[in-house]
Amino acid sequence: MPRNLDVPRAARKAGEVAWTRMAAANDGGVPSETTARLRALGLSSTTVYVPPEHAHIKYDQTNSFGQSSVQEKVLRSLKKTCTCSKTKAKTILFTLLPILAWLPKYRIRENIVGDVVSGITVGIMRIPQGMAYALLASVPPIFGLYSSFFPGLIYAILGTSRNLPFGTMAVVSVMVGSSVERLVPERTDLPAGLENTTGFNSTEDFLQELRTQDKIAVSAALTLMAGILQLAMGLCRLGFVTIYLSDPLVSGFTVGAAFHVVGSQVKYLLGLDLPRYSGPLSLVYTIIAAFRNITQTNVAALITSLICIIVLLVGKEVNLRYKDKLRGIPIPMELFVLIIATLISYYADLNGKYGVRIVGTIPTGLPVPRPPDVSRLLYVLPDAIVLSIVSFAVSLTLAKLFAKKYGYSIDDNQELIAYGASNLFSSFFSCFVGSTSISRTSVADAAGMKSQLMTFVSAFLLLMVLLFIGPLFRPLQQCVLASIIVVNLKSMFRLFNELKPLWKVSKVDCTVWIVTWLAVTLLGLDLGLGVGVGFSLLTIVLRTQFPSSTLLGQVSDCEIYRDCKDSQVKEISGVKIFRLNMPLCYTNCDSFKTALHKRTGLDPVGVLARRRKEERARRRMEAADSESSGCFTAERSRRRKERSGGDGGVANPGMAVDTANTEMDETLGQNGDIAKENHNGTEVKRTPDVTTVILDCGAINFLDSVGMNTLVQVYKDYTSIGVQFLLAHVNPDIRAQMWSCDYFEKVEGQRLFVSVHDAVLFATNKDVSKQSPRNTRLEMETHL
């Protein structure tokens, strides 16, 4: 009689948990030593069997094989979300306004010095960078100062990063400028009913001023739309979208954007009057136009650019070499160059005598807030989508980098809300889309930034410039700002150094880097980014379509299974162990079956086709033997009749030959199987070559409906030729999926095993393999 086993209940862990266990007993006897080691005995069950000897082992923690309905899960989620309490309200408030969490706990003695010093340092950097990046965005320099001032204040209140000085960035600025130049056409005539009554010397200057106002309006609309998109993504919890922008893709995009930045500044560096191109091959058109007009280069602007670039490069090297002696506070070479260049331009009258372009009028005070032109929102939507994703991806990457360095966490969705609110608010002050800069963030960290209090110190310095100092920069040359931009791209061009180590790590990622860089450089920022993302996803599809697989063998004297190519590994006689190293889905099912048949050397379809062919050949041979035997008997009868004088009887009946030979014809089929054939069909005599195929499912973490049907088909194919097909190391999610789609009803007798070694023991142990499922009692306990 089977003996009942008491299976102890599993302890509950973190909510509703179901522990599944099984017990079995053989009829009248203690299991053998080999049987006791097995954790799976080939039951046609829907889960994994654990013998009573191993009842103390907790195999898997599952959620009762998906028996909890979707409706119950939705109701629990709604109940949890809609429940209101004082603690929950406080949590929501602190999540939406992180400043309420860190400001009351701010340690003044420990952090105030670092925040003040870093705030002054970053504020000094923002003055020249803001004015320079405004040129990239195709708006007047004063709007670069606005874009450095307003967005950072909102981010300091809503952001979760302590080390991110939010403001302007070269890549995002050049994307804004590219969109603005494309969306704002050249004005050739005055609008109807409008005359030049503003005091401009010519109608051409007036038209240029009108186009500048159009650029400012489009830039503000872009900022508003990008802010709305980022805010919506944050509220919808879509912070995961940046996972589709891999690090190699972002690096390639950044370097490609750096080429566009340089191309957009060529006309300022050389003092040329060139149109700004946009769209595919815009960089090529810019270079061609520059060479065509090279003879019109303004020598004073060129000399000024060269001197500024040399001084700035030397200053950066000095800051880098003596970083420790400077205690993280770099020499503000950009500000020094800005002040000295302004003084030289003012006293030498470079604009009047040599025609060097200057910044021009800079208004004082803060701008009056006004709503952007909402009629342009749909017009700028495609560009705003790209801008919102790129600015978020770059900023979040830096935020996570410094959060990891200082041991705190970043909320992706709250970051989206912070970026969106910053852009939404600043759009009312005609700012362009904000982001963060690698160089500015690194300088702030080196200067001792501890919290977002640094942003308020930096904003105060910018406010002083906007209220009192701004007009003093009127004679500043535009080529100086262009020089500052070009020198700050040095860190971006250094990303080329990633290619060599990246090629060693992953040739696919290196290819993504190169393809994205070429696409961005040649096709433009928006199309290039799309091509890069598409190519990156294509590499993933191709890698899943052609999966990596391995044939395993056993390491000597242990239960470890490794690739058969290892010298210490030997194959098990009669058993083929196949491992698929990625999910099984519709893209790689055919490749999976092909690899399985090739590595195991056993194609069930080919075996059956060979046997049918051999059966037809056998029948043809039997028919030919019967015909030749009949002709031979008739000829012998005729000769006997002639020798006996025409007697129609048989002279020697005992000499009659019975050609009905019942000897079986042996033919050798695929896989070394000896097929013994008789008149009733083919009887297969198995040889020790392949009796069992084991699929190691440890790396299969995803299985779709096509993959499930493929497993069913493979099982039936191998069963049809008398080969066992076993599954080992199946994770709980896949087992739950098998249960829900009635997999075990389709493949009656399918066996699941805890490990590969257990499956091998079952396949090679004769006592276990001869056990009948009827001799085993199945018990399952589920604790809800």
Tab-separated table of N, CA and C in Angstrom, residues 634-649 651:
chain	number	residue	atom	x	y	z
A	634	ALA	N	9.683	-22.296	-63.226
A	634	ALA	CA	9.070	-22.725	-64.512
A	634	ALA	C	10.101	-23.325	-65.446
A	635	GLU	N	11.304	-22.744	-65.493
A	635	GLU	CA	12.341	-23.280	-66.374
A	635	GLU	C	12.784	-24.671	-65.926
A	636	ARG	N	12.914	-24.886	-64.636
A	636	ARG	CA	13.306	-26.209	-64.129
A	636	ARG	C	12.242	-27.258	-64.427
A	637	SER	N	10.971	-26.882	-64.347
A	637	SER	CA	9.895	-27.837	-64.653
A	637	SER	C	9.936	-28.240	-66.116
A	638	ARG	N	10.208	-27.266	-67.014
A	638	ARG	CA	10.253	-27.596	-68.447
A	638	ARG	C	11.380	-28.570	-68.745
A	639	ARG	N	12.559	-28.336	-68.150
A	639	ARG	CA	13.695	-29.218	-68.397
A	639	ARG	C	13.438	-30.621	-67.850
A	640	ARG	N	12.820	-30.706	-66.700
A	640	ARG	CA	12.509	-32.019	-66.133
A	640	ARG	C	11.523	-32.758	-67.023
A	641	LYS	N	10.584	-31.978	-67.584
A	641	LYS	CA	9.581	-32.614	-68.433
A	641	LYS	C	10.242	-33.186	-69.685
A	642	GLU	N	11.221	-32.455	-70.224
A	642	GLU	CA	11.932	-32.946	-71.412
A	642	GLU	C	12.729	-34.211	-71.067
A	643	ARG	N	13.376	-34.225	-69.868
A	643	ARG	CA	14.170	-35.389	-69.516
A	643	ARG	C	13.304	-36.609	-69.205
A	644	SER	N	12.084	-36.389	-68.735
A	644	SER	CA	11.210	-37.509	-68.356
A	644	SER	C	10.285	-37.948	-69.492
A	645	GLY	N	10.496	-37.394	-70.677
A	645	GLY	CA	9.697	-37.829	-71.842
A	645	GLY	C	8.337	-37.204	-71.886
A	646	GLY	N	8.251	-36.010	-71.382
A	646	GLY	CA	6.981	-35.289	-71.516
A	646	GLY	C	5.991	-35.578	-70.443
A	647	ASP	N	6.423	-36.274	-69.393
A	647	ASP	CA	5.511	-36.510	-68.273
A	647	ASP	C	5.201	-35.202	-67.583
A	648	GLY	N	3.890	-34.959	-67.407
A	648	GLY	CA	3.500	-33.694	-66.784
A	648	GLY	C	3.678	-33.695	-65.315
A	649	GLY	N	3.994	-34.849	-64.680
A	649	GLY	CA	4.163	-34.859	-63.230
A	649	GLY	C	5.508	-34.358	-62.819
A	651	ALA	N	8.993	-35.011	-61.288
A	651	ALA	CA	9.877	-36.165	-61.160
A	651	ALA	C	10.372	-36.330	-59.753
